[in-house]
CSV table of C-alpha atoms in Angstrom, one decimal:
chain,number,residue,atom,x,y,z
H,8,MET,CA,0.0,0.0,0.0
H,9,GLN,CA,1.3,3.4,-0.9
H,10,ILE,CA,0.2,6.5,1.1
H,11,ARG,CA,1.1,10.1,0.6
H,12,LEU,CA,1.9,12.1,3.8
H,13,ASP,CA,1.8,15.9,3.9
H,14,TYR,CA,5.5,16.7,4.2
H,15,GLY,CA,7.3,19.9,3.4
H,16,ARG,CA,6.1,21.5,0.1
H,17,THR,CA,6.0,18.3,-2.0
H,18,GLY,CA,4.7,15.5,0.2
H,19,LEU,CA,6.2,12.1,1.0
H,20,LEU,CA,5.2,8.8,-0.5
H,21,VAL,CA,5.4,5.8,1.9
H,22,ASP,CA,5.2,2.2,1.0
H,23,LEU,CA,3.5,0.0,3.7
H,24,PRO,CA,3.7,-3.8,3.6
H,25,ASP,CA,0.5,-5.5,2.4
H,26,ASP,CA,0.5,-7.8,5.5
H,27,VAL,CA,0.2,-4.9,8.0
H,28,ASP,CA,-3.2,-4.1,9.5
H,29,VAL,CA,-3.5,-0.5,8.3
H,30,SER,CA,-6.2,2.1,9.1
H,31,VAL,CA,-6.0,5.4,7.3
H,32,LEU,CA,-7.6,8.3,9.1
H,33,GLU,CA,-8.3,11.4,6.9
H,34,PRO,CA,-10.6,14.3,7.4
H,35,GLN,CA,-13.6,14.4,5.1
H,36,LYS,CA,-13.2,18.0,4.3
H,37,GLY,CA,-15.8,20.0,2.5
H,38,ALA,CA,-15.6,20.8,-1.2
H,39,PRO,CA,-13.6,23.9,-2.2
H,40,LEU,CA,-15.7,26.9,-2.7
H,41,PRO,CA,-16.3,27.6,-6.5
H,42,ASP,CA,-15.7,31.4,-6.0
H,43,PRO,CA,-13.8,31.9,-2.7
H,44,ALA,CA,-13.5,35.7,-2.9
H,45,ALA,CA,-17.2,36.0,-3.5
H,46,ALA,CA,-17.9,33.7,-0.6
H,47,VAL,CA,-15.8,35.9,1.7
H,48,ALA,CA,-17.6,39.0,0.4
H,49,ALA,CA,-21.0,37.4,1.0
H,50,ALA,CA,-20.1,36.2,4.5
H,51,ILE,CA,-19.0,39.7,5.7
H,52,ALA,CA,-22.1,41.3,4.0
H,53,ALA,CA,-24.5,38.9,5.8
H,54,PRO,CA,-22.6,37.8,8.9
H,55,ILE,CA,-23.7,35.6,11.9
H,56,GLY,CA,-24.9,37.6,14.9
H,57,SER,CA,-23.5,40.9,13.7
H,58,ALA,CA,-24.0,43.9,11.5
H,59,PRO,CA,-22.2,43.8,8.2
H,60,LEU,CA,-18.6,44.8,8.3
H,61,ARG,CA,-19.2,47.8,6.0
H,62,ALA,CA,-21.8,49.2,8.4
H,63,LEU,CA,-19.5,48.7,11.4
H,64,ALA,CA,-16.8,50.7,9.6
H,65,ARG,CA,-18.9,53.8,9.1
H,66,GLY,CA,-17.8,56.7,11.2
H,67,LYS,CA,-14.8,54.9,12.7
H,68,ARG,CA,-11.5,56.7,13.1
H,69,ASP,CA,-9.4,53.7,12.2
H,70,ALA,CA,-9.3,50.0,12.1
H,71,VAL,CA,-7.0,47.1,12.8
H,72,VAL,CA,-7.2,43.8,10.9
H,73,VAL,CA,-5.5,40.9,12.6
H,74,ILE,CA,-4.1,38.1,10.4
H,75,SER,CA,-2.4,34.9,11.3
H,76,ASP,CA,1.4,34.4,10.8
H,77,LYS,CA,3.1,32.0,8.3
H,78,THR,CA,2.4,28.9,10.4
H,79,ARG,CA,-1.2,29.0,9.4
H,80,PRO,CA,-1.7,28.4,5.6
H,81,ILE,CA,-4.6,30.8,5.1
H,82,PRO,CA,-4.9,32.1,1.5
H,83,TYR,CA,-5.0,35.8,2.6
H,84,GLY,CA,-4.5,36.9,-1.0
H,85,VAL,CA,-8.2,35.7,-1.4
H,86,VAL,CA,-9.5,36.5,2.1
H,87,LEU,CA,-8.1,40.0,2.7
H,88,PRO,CA,-9.3,41.9,-0.4
H,89,PRO,CA,-13.0,41.6,0.4
H,90,ILE,CA,-12.4,42.6,4.0
H,91,LEU,CA,-10.4,45.6,3.0
H,92,ALA,CA,-13.0,46.5,0.3
H,93,ALA,CA,-15.8,46.5,2.9
H,94,LEU,CA,-13.7,48.7,5.2
H,95,ALA,CA,-13.2,51.1,2.3
H,96,ALA,CA,-16.9,51.1,1.5
H,97,GLY,CA,-17.5,52.1,5.1
H,98,GLY,CA,-15.2,55.1,4.7
H,99,LEU,CA,-11.8,53.8,5.9
H,100,ALA,CA,-9.0,54.7,3.6
H,101,PRO,CA,-5.9,52.4,3.5
H,102,GLU,CA,-3.8,54.8,5.6
H,103,ARG,CA,-6.3,54.4,8.4
H,104,ILE,CA,-6.1,50.6,8.4
H,105,GLU,CA,-3.3,48.6,10.1
H,106,ILE,CA,-2.8,44.9,9.3
H,107,LEU,CA,-1.4,43.3,12.4
H,108,VAL,CA,0.2,39.9,12.2
H,109,ALA,CA,-0.7,37.8,15.3
H,110,THR,CA,2.6,36.2,15.8
H,111,GLY,CA,2.1,35.3,19.4
H,112,LEU,CA,5.5,34.3,20.5
H,113,HIS,CA,6.6,33.1,17.1
H,114,ARG,CA,9.3,35.0,15.1
H,115,ALA,CA,8.4,38.0,13.0
H,116,ASN,CA,7.5,37.3,9.4
H,117,THR,CA,9.8,38.7,6.8
H,118,PRO,CA,8.7,41.1,4.0
H,119,ASP,CA,9.0,38.3,1.4
H,120,GLU,CA,6.9,36.1,3.7
H,121,LEU,CA,4.3,38.8,4.1
H,122,ALA,CA,4.0,39.3,0.4
H,123,ALA,CA,3.6,35.5,-0.1
H,124,MET,CA,1.0,35.3,2.7
H,125,THR,CA,-1.1,38.2,1.4
H,126,SER,CA,0.0,39.8,-1.9
H,127,PRO,CA,2.6,42.2,-3.1
H,128,GLU,CA,-0.2,44.7,-3.8
H,129,ILE,CA,-1.5,44.5,-0.2
H,130,VAL,CA,2.1,44.9,1.2
H,131,ALA,CA,2.6,48.0,-0.9
H,132,ARG,CA,-0.7,49.7,-0.1
H,133,TYR,CA,-1.3,48.9,3.6
H,134,ARG,CA,0.7,49.2,6.8
H,135,ILE,CA,1.6,45.7,8.0
H,136,ARG,CA,3.1,45.2,11.4
H,137,ASN,CA,4.3,42.0,13.2
H,138,HIS,CA,3.2,41.8,16.8
H,139,ALA,CA,6.2,41.7,19.1
H,140,ALA,CA,5.4,39.9,22.3
H,141,ARG,CA,8.8,40.4,23.8
H,142,ASP,CA,8.6,44.2,23.5
H,143,ALA,CA,6.9,45.4,26.7
H,144,ALA,CA,6.6,49.0,25.3
H,145,GLN,CA,4.2,47.8,22.6
H,146,HIS,CA,1.7,46.5,25.1
H,147,VAL,CA,-1.0,47.9,27.4
H,148,HIS,CA,-1.8,46.4,30.8
H,149,LEU,CA,-5.5,45.8,31.2
H,150,GLY,CA,-5.6,44.2,34.6
H,151,ARG,CA,-6.1,40.5,35.4
H,152,THR,CA,-8.7,37.9,34.7
H,153,GLY,CA,-10.5,36.0,37.3
H,154,ARG,CA,-8.0,33.1,36.9
H,155,GLY,CA,-5.1,35.5,37.5
H,156,THR,CA,-3.9,36.0,34.0
H,157,ASP,CA,-2.1,39.3,33.6
H,158,LEU,CA,-3.5,41.0,30.4
H,159,TRP,CA,-0.8,42.6,28.3
H,160,ILE,CA,-2.2,43.2,24.8
H,161,ASP,CA,-0.7,44.9,21.8
H,162,ARG,CA,-1.2,48.7,22.1
H,163,GLY,CA,-2.1,49.1,18.4
H,164,TYR,CA,-4.8,46.6,18.7
H,165,VAL,CA,-6.2,48.1,21.9
H,166,ASP,CA,-6.2,51.7,20.5
H,167,ALA,CA,-7.8,50.9,17.2
H,168,GLU,CA,-11.5,52.0,17.1
H,169,LEU,CA,-12.6,49.1,14.9
H,170,LYS,CA,-11.2,45.7,15.7
H,171,VAL,CA,-11.4,42.9,13.1
H,172,ILE,CA,-9.8,39.5,13.5
H,173,THR,CA,-9.3,36.6,11.1
H,174,GLY,CA,-8.1,33.1,11.4
H,175,LEU,CA,-8.2,29.4,10.5
H,176,ILE,CA,-10.5,26.9,12.2
H,177,GLU,CA,-8.8,23.5,12.7
H,178,PRO,CA,-8.2,21.1,15.6
H,179,HIS,CA,-5.8,22.7,18.1
H,180,LEU,CA,-3.8,21.0,20.8
H,181,MET,CA,-4.7,23.5,23.6
H,182,ALA,CA,-7.7,25.5,22.5
H,183,GLY,CA,-9.7,22.5,21.1
H,184,TYR,CA,-10.1,24.4,17.8
H,185,SER,CA,-8.0,27.3,16.5
H,186,GLY,CA,-9.4,30.5,15.2
H,187,GLY,CA,-11.7,33.1,16.8
H,188,ARG,CA,-10.5,34.2,20.2
H,189,LYS,CA,-6.9,33.0,19.6
H,190,ALA,CA,-6.2,36.0,17.4
H,191,VAL,CA,-6.3,38.3,20.4
H,192,ALA,CA,-4.6,36.0,22.9
H,193,PRO,CA,-2.1,34.5,22.5
H,194,GLY,CA,-1.9,36.1,19.0
H,195,CYS,CA,-1.5,39.7,20.2
H,196,ALA,CA,-0.5,39.2,23.8
H,197,GLY,CA,2.7,39.9,25.7
H,198,VAL,CA,5.1,37.4,27.3
H,199,ASP,CA,3.7,37.9,30.8
H,200,THR,CA,0.2,37.0,29.6
H,201,MET,CA,1.7,33.6,28.5
H,202,ARG,CA,2.9,32.8,32.0
H,203,ARG,CA,-0.6,31.8,33.0
H,204,LEU,CA,-2.1,30.9,29.6
H,205,HIS,CA,0.7,28.5,28.7
H,206,GLY,CA,1.8,27.6,32.2
H,207,ALA,CA,2.5,24.1,33.2
H,208,ALA,CA,-0.6,23.8,35.4
H,209,MET,CA,-3.0,24.9,32.6
H,210,LEU,CA,-1.6,22.3,30.2
H,211,GLU,CA,-2.4,19.5,32.6
H,212,GLU,CA,-6.0,20.5,32.8
H,213,HIS,CA,-8.9,19.4,30.5
H,214,ILE,CA,-7.4,20.6,27.2
H,215,GLY,CA,-6.7,18.8,24.0
H,216,PRO,CA,-7.5,18.7,20.3
H,217,GLY,CA,-11.3,18.9,19.7
H,218,LEU,CA,-12.1,19.8,23.4
H,219,ILE,CA,-14.1,23.0,23.7
H,220,GLU,CA,-16.6,22.2,26.5
H,221,ASP,CA,-15.1,22.5,30.0
H,222,ASN,CA,-11.8,23.5,28.5
H,223,PRO,CA,-10.3,26.2,30.8
H,224,PHE,CA,-7.9,27.4,28.1
H,225,HIS,CA,-10.7,28.0,25.7
H,226,ALA,CA,-12.8,29.7,28.3
H,227,GLU,CA,-10.0,32.0,29.4
H,228,LEU,CA,-9.3,33.1,25.8
H,229,VAL,CA,-12.9,33.9,25.1
H,230,GLY,CA,-13.1,36.0,28.3
H,231,ILE,CA,-9.9,37.9,27.3
H,232,ALA,CA,-11.2,38.5,23.8
H,233,ARG,CA,-14.5,39.8,25.0
H,234,ARG,CA,-12.8,42.0,27.6
H,235,VAL,CA,-10.3,43.5,25.1
H,236,GLY,CA,-12.9,43.8,22.4
H,237,VAL,CA,-13.6,42.2,19.0
H,238,ASP,CA,-15.9,44.0,16.7
H,239,PHE,CA,-15.9,41.5,13.8
H,240,MET,CA,-14.5,38.1,13.1
H,241,CYS,CA,-13.9,36.4,9.7
H,242,ASP,CA,-12.5,32.8,10.0
H,243,VAL,CA,-12.1,30.3,7.3
H,244,THR,CA,-11.7,26.5,6.7
H,245,ILE,CA,-9.5,24.9,4.1
H,246,ASP,CA,-8.9,21.6,2.4
H,247,ARG,CA,-5.7,19.7,1.9
H,248,ALA,CA,-4.7,21.9,-1.1
H,249,ARG,CA,-5.2,25.0,1.1
H,250,ARG,CA,-8.4,26.0,-0.8
H,251,LEU,CA,-11.2,27.7,1.0
H,252,THR,CA,-14.1,25.3,2.0
H,253,GLY,CA,-16.0,27.7,4.3
H,254,VAL,CA,-16.2,31.2,5.6
H,255,TYR,CA,-17.6,32.1,9.1
H,256,ALA,CA,-18.0,35.8,9.8
H,257,GLY,CA,-19.6,38.0,12.3
H,258,ASP,CA,-19.9,37.7,16.1
H,259,LEU,CA,-16.8,36.3,17.9
H,260,GLU,CA,-18.5,33.5,19.6
H,261,GLN,CA,-21.5,32.7,17.4
H,262,ALA,CA,-19.5,32.7,14.1
H,263,HIS,CA,-16.7,30.7,15.6
H,264,ALA,CA,-19.1,28.1,17.1
H,265,ALA,CA,-20.7,27.7,13.7
H,266,GLY,CA,-17.3,27.1,12.1
H,267,VAL,CA,-16.2,24.7,14.8
H,268,ALA,CA,-19.4,22.6,14.3
H,269,ALA,CA,-18.8,22.4,10.6
H,270,VAL,CA,-15.2,21.5,11.0
H,271,GLU,CA,-15.8,18.8,13.6
H,272,ALA,CA,-18.3,17.1,11.3
H,273,HIS,CA,-15.6,16.8,8.7
H,274,VAL,CA,-12.4,16.2,10.6
H,275,ARG,CA,-13.3,13.6,13.2
H,276,ALA,CA,-12.3,10.0,12.3
H,277,GLU,CA,-12.7,6.9,14.4
H,278,LEU,CA,-10.9,3.6,15.1
H,279,ASP,CA,-12.5,0.7,16.9
H,280,ARG,CA,-9.4,0.1,19.0
H,281,PRO,CA,-6.1,1.9,19.8
H,282,ALA,CA,-3.2,1.4,17.4
H,283,ASP,CA,0.1,-0.1,18.2
H,284,VAL,CA,1.8,2.3,15.7
H,285,VAL,CA,0.6,5.7,14.5
H,286,ILE,CA,2.3,7.2,11.4
H,287,THR,CA,1.6,10.9,11.3
H,288,SER,CA,2.7,14.0,9.6
H,289,ALA,CA,2.9,17.6,10.8
H,290,ALA,CA,0.6,18.8,8.0
H,291,GLY,CA,3.5,19.8,5.7
H,292,PHE,CA,4.6,23.3,4.9
H,293,PRO,CA,4.4,25.7,6.7
H,294,LEU,CA,3.5,23.8,9.8
H,295,ASP,CA,6.5,21.4,9.7
H,296,ASP,CA,9.1,24.0,9.1
H,297,THR,CA,10.4,23.6,12.7
H,298,TYR,CA,10.6,20.7,15.2
H,299,TYR,CA,8.7,23.0,17.6
H,300,GLN,CA,5.7,23.2,15.3
H,301,SER,CA,6.0,19.6,14.2
H,302,ILE,CA,5.3,18.4,17.8
H,303,LYS,CA,1.6,19.1,16.9
H,304,GLY,CA,1.7,16.1,14.6
H,305,MET,CA,2.7,13.9,17.5
H,306,VAL,CA,0.0,15.3,19.7
H,307,ALA,CA,-2.6,14.5,16.9
H,308,ALA,CA,-1.6,10.8,17.2
H,309,LEU,CA,-1.8,10.7,21.0
H,310,ASN,CA,-5.5,10.1,21.2
H,311,VAL,CA,-5.4,6.8,19.2
H,312,VAL,CA,-2.0,5.3,20.0
H,313,ARG,CA,-2.1,2.6,22.7
H,314,ARG,CA,-0.1,3.1,25.9
H,315,GLY,CA,3.4,1.9,25.3
H,316,GLY,CA,2.9,2.2,21.5
H,317,THR,CA,5.0,4.1,18.9
H,318,ILE,CA,4.3,7.3,17.0
H,319,ILE,CA,6.3,7.8,13.8
H,320,LEU,CA,6.4,11.4,12.7
H,321,ALA,CA,7.4,12.5,9.2
H,322,ALA,CA,8.2,16.2,9.1
H,323,ALA,CA,10.5,18.2,6.8
H,324,ILE,CA,11.8,20.6,9.5
H,325,ASP,CA,13.7,22.7,6.9
H,326,GLU,CA,14.0,25.7,9.3
H,327,GLY,CA,15.5,23.9,12.2
H,328,ILE,CA,14.6,23.1,15.8
H,329,GLY,CA,12.8,26.3,16.8
H,330,SER,CA,13.6,29.4,19.0
H,331,ALA,CA,16.8,29.7,21.0
H,332,GLU,CA,14.7,29.2,24.2
H,333,PHE,CA,13.2,26.0,22.9
H,334,GLN,CA,16.6,24.7,21.7
H,335,ARG,CA,18.1,25.4,25.2
H,336,LEU,CA,15.2,23.6,27.0
H,337,LEU,CA,15.7,20.5,24.8
H,338,ALA,CA,19.4,20.5,25.4
H,339,GLU,CA,18.8,20.7,29.2
H,340,THR,CA,16.2,17.9,29.3
H,341,PRO,CA,17.4,14.3,29.8
H,342,SER,CA,13.9,12.9,30.2
H,343,PRO,CA,10.2,13.8,30.4
H,344,ASP,CA,10.1,13.2,34.1
H,345,HIS,CA,13.0,15.5,34.7
H,346,TYR,CA,11.4,18.2,32.6
H,347,MET,CA,8.0,18.0,34.3
H,348,ALA,CA,9.6,18.3,37.7
H,349,ARG,CA,11.5,21.3,36.5
H,350,ILE,CA,8.6,23.3,35.0
H,351,THR,CA,6.2,22.6,37.9
H,352,SER,CA,8.7,24.0,40.4
H,353,PRO,CA,7.6,27.4,41.9
H,354,GLY,CA,8.5,30.4,39.8
H,355,PHE,CA,9.8,28.6,36.8
H,356,PHE,CA,8.8,30.0,33.4
H,357,THR,CA,10.6,30.4,30.0
H,358,ILE,CA,9.3,31.1,26.5
H,359,ASP,CA,8.3,28.0,24.5
H,360,GLN,CA,8.3,25.7,27.6
H,361,TRP,CA,4.7,24.6,26.6
H,362,MET,CA,5.6,22.8,23.4
H,363,LEU,CA,8.2,20.8,25.2
H,364,GLN,CA,5.6,19.9,27.8
H,365,HIS,CA,3.4,18.7,25.0
H,366,LEU,CA,6.3,16.5,23.8
H,367,CYS,CA,6.6,15.1,27.3
H,368,GLN,CA,2.9,14.4,27.4
H,369,VAL,CA,3.3,12.4,24.2
H,370,ARG,CA,6.4,10.6,25.5
H,371,ARG,CA,4.9,9.4,28.7
H,372,LYS,CA,2.4,7.5,26.7
H,373,ALA,CA,4.4,6.3,23.6
H,374,GLU,CA,7.8,6.2,22.1
H,375,VAL,CA,8.5,8.6,19.2
H,376,ILE,CA,10.5,8.1,16.0
H,377,VAL,CA,11.1,11.1,13.8
H,378,VAL,CA,11.8,10.9,10.0
H,379,SER,CA,13.1,14.2,8.7
H,380,HIS,CA,15.6,15.3,6.0
H,381,GLY,CA,15.9,18.7,7.7
H,382,LEU,CA,17.0,17.2,11.0
H,383,ALA,CA,19.4,14.9,9.2
H,384,ARG,CA,21.3,18.0,8.1
H,385,LEU,CA,21.7,19.4,11.6
H,386,PRO,CA,24.2,18.4,14.3
H,387,ARG,CA,22.8,15.6,16.4
H,388,THR,CA,20.8,17.1,19.3
H,389,ASN,CA,18.5,15.9,22.0
H,390,LEU,CA,15.0,15.5,20.6
H,391,LEU,CA,13.4,13.2,23.3
H,392,ALA,CA,12.8,11.0,20.3
H,393,GLU,CA,14.6,8.6,18.0
H,394,LEU,CA,15.5,9.2,14.4
H,395,ALA,CA,15.0,7.0,11.4
H,396,PRO,CA,16.1,7.6,7.8
H,397,THR,CA,12.7,6.6,6.4
H,398,VAL,CA,9.2,5.8,7.5
H,399,GLU,CA,9.6,2.3,6.2
H,400,ASP,CA,12.7,1.8,8.4
H,401,ALA,CA,10.9,3.1,11.4
H,402,LEU,CA,8.0,0.7,10.8
H,403,ALA,CA,10.4,-2.2,10.4
H,404,HIS,CA,11.6,-1.4,13.9
H,405,CYS,CA,8.1,-1.5,15.2
H,406,ARG,CA,7.3,-4.9,13.5
H,407,ALA,CA,10.3,-6.3,15.4
H,408,ARG,CA,8.8,-4.9,18.6
H,409,TYR,CA,5.1,-5.6,18.2
H,410,GLY,CA,5.2,-8.6,15.9
H,411,PRO,CA,4.8,-9.0,12.1
H,412,ARG,CA,1.2,-7.7,11.9
H,413,PRO,CA,0.9,-4.6,14.2
H,414,HIS,CA,-2.2,-2.4,14.1
H,415,VAL,CA,-1.0,0.7,12.2
H,416,ALA,CA,-3.0,4.0,12.0
H,417,VAL,CA,-1.9,6.5,9.4
H,418,LEU,CA,-2.7,10.3,9.7
H,419,PRO,CA,-1.6,11.7,6.3
H,420,GLU,CA,-2.6,15.3,7.3
H,421,GLY,CA,-1.4,15.0,11.0
H,422,PRO,CA,-3.1,17.7,13.1
H,423,TYR,CA,-5.7,18.5,10.5
H,424,VAL,CA,-7.6,15.4,11.5
H,425,LEU,CA,-9.2,14.6,14.8
H,426,PRO,CA,-8.6,10.9,15.4
H,427,THR,CA,-10.6,9.1,18.1
H,428,VAL,CA,-11.2,5.6,19.5
H,429,ARG,CA,-14.9,5.1,19.3
H,430,GLY,CA,-15.5,8.9,19.3
H,431,ARG,CA,-13.7,9.6,22.6
H,432,LYS,CA,-11.6,12.8,22.8
H,433,LEU,CA,-9.1,12.6,25.7
H,434,ALA,CA,-7.4,15.5,27.5
H,435,LEU,CA,-3.7,15.6,27.0
H,436,GLY,CA,-2.9,15.7,30.7
H,437,THR,CA,-4.7,12.4,31.4
H,438,ALA,CA,-4.8,10.5,28.1
H,439,TRP,CA,-1.7,8.5,28.9
H,440,LEU,CA,-3.3,7.2,32.1
H,441,ASP,CA,-6.1,5.5,30.2
H,442,ASP,CA,-5.2,2.0,29.2
H,443,ALA,CA,-8.2,1.9,26.8
H,444,ALA,CA,-6.9,4.6,24.6
């Protein structure tokens, strides 16, 4: 059996032996929209639970339009023009509009990346700014939430009279589903806000891909977005070729909930029993550019791998390990237990500690083997995982361990599918304790 995994820009073909028990779990995504630009224009003209964007823009001094960074493959060349046209129709000239890239704690996007993400015409005509979470001067303190989260939010976002956010709705390892409220925090939040939102205690609560109900991370983000203010939201869904399949515009919570319901109907897939081996991707470019981001592919597999099983991750990792902070944490971590003891000690906090915590959550349930041409070019470093030259070699290792006919689940699109065992969605902090999953 030959299967194509999303890997880098070109994909990766994998040959699986015919005598292996294979289950392929793929999202049944909606059909691409025949006229995506028209669909965006229609959605913002007749939104969910909100006045049309054009009407909201009338009489406003200025506006900010928040977009995702390069780690989310949103076709902004299609999505942004109708939004900007609606703002213009409402009386806002280009010089009164700022496009703010919600980088969170990711690196800034380069001018070439911004042009590729949007269009050269948009870059030339509009002011585009990368959010800088590490620059305290660019943030306003808005007090604390009931859970004790310090609110430091991008000053340009706070000061804008009209606040428009955009995003991609897909399964997310912390928020349940991405999009919506995430554009404000963590997208436009400062480092000190992350201390609570991405702290070790929060990540051990009821959070995980597909989990919205009773998810404290989701609830905190919604509360922050409502407190800071969101006047209009325009989120989208995409297929495997990054084509628009849906547009959900209007009220922050109502439009996002409609998008989440549509996405879950398409992305959830089921097994009747846990798998010995899960072969997964990190969804290809741009999500698998770094090892940091590629961990999301491992997390996607966690819900369906059996305790003591193996996750094989195929990720290009052309850009390297990740931030300097993440690289240092990896180098200083001999084992998952050592790391968990460290980050739960009083007062400990460092940027990007959360993704290594997710890796440790994966490792305490399963072993991990990484296949990556990008990592093969780098000096050998601690990954809390093994390396293999090919997926086929990694699977041969597993057959020696589990017998000649292991149960193998394959997630060609990695975190873009929501795999379950008989429909159960388990929290990351407790999934490894459940022998049945």
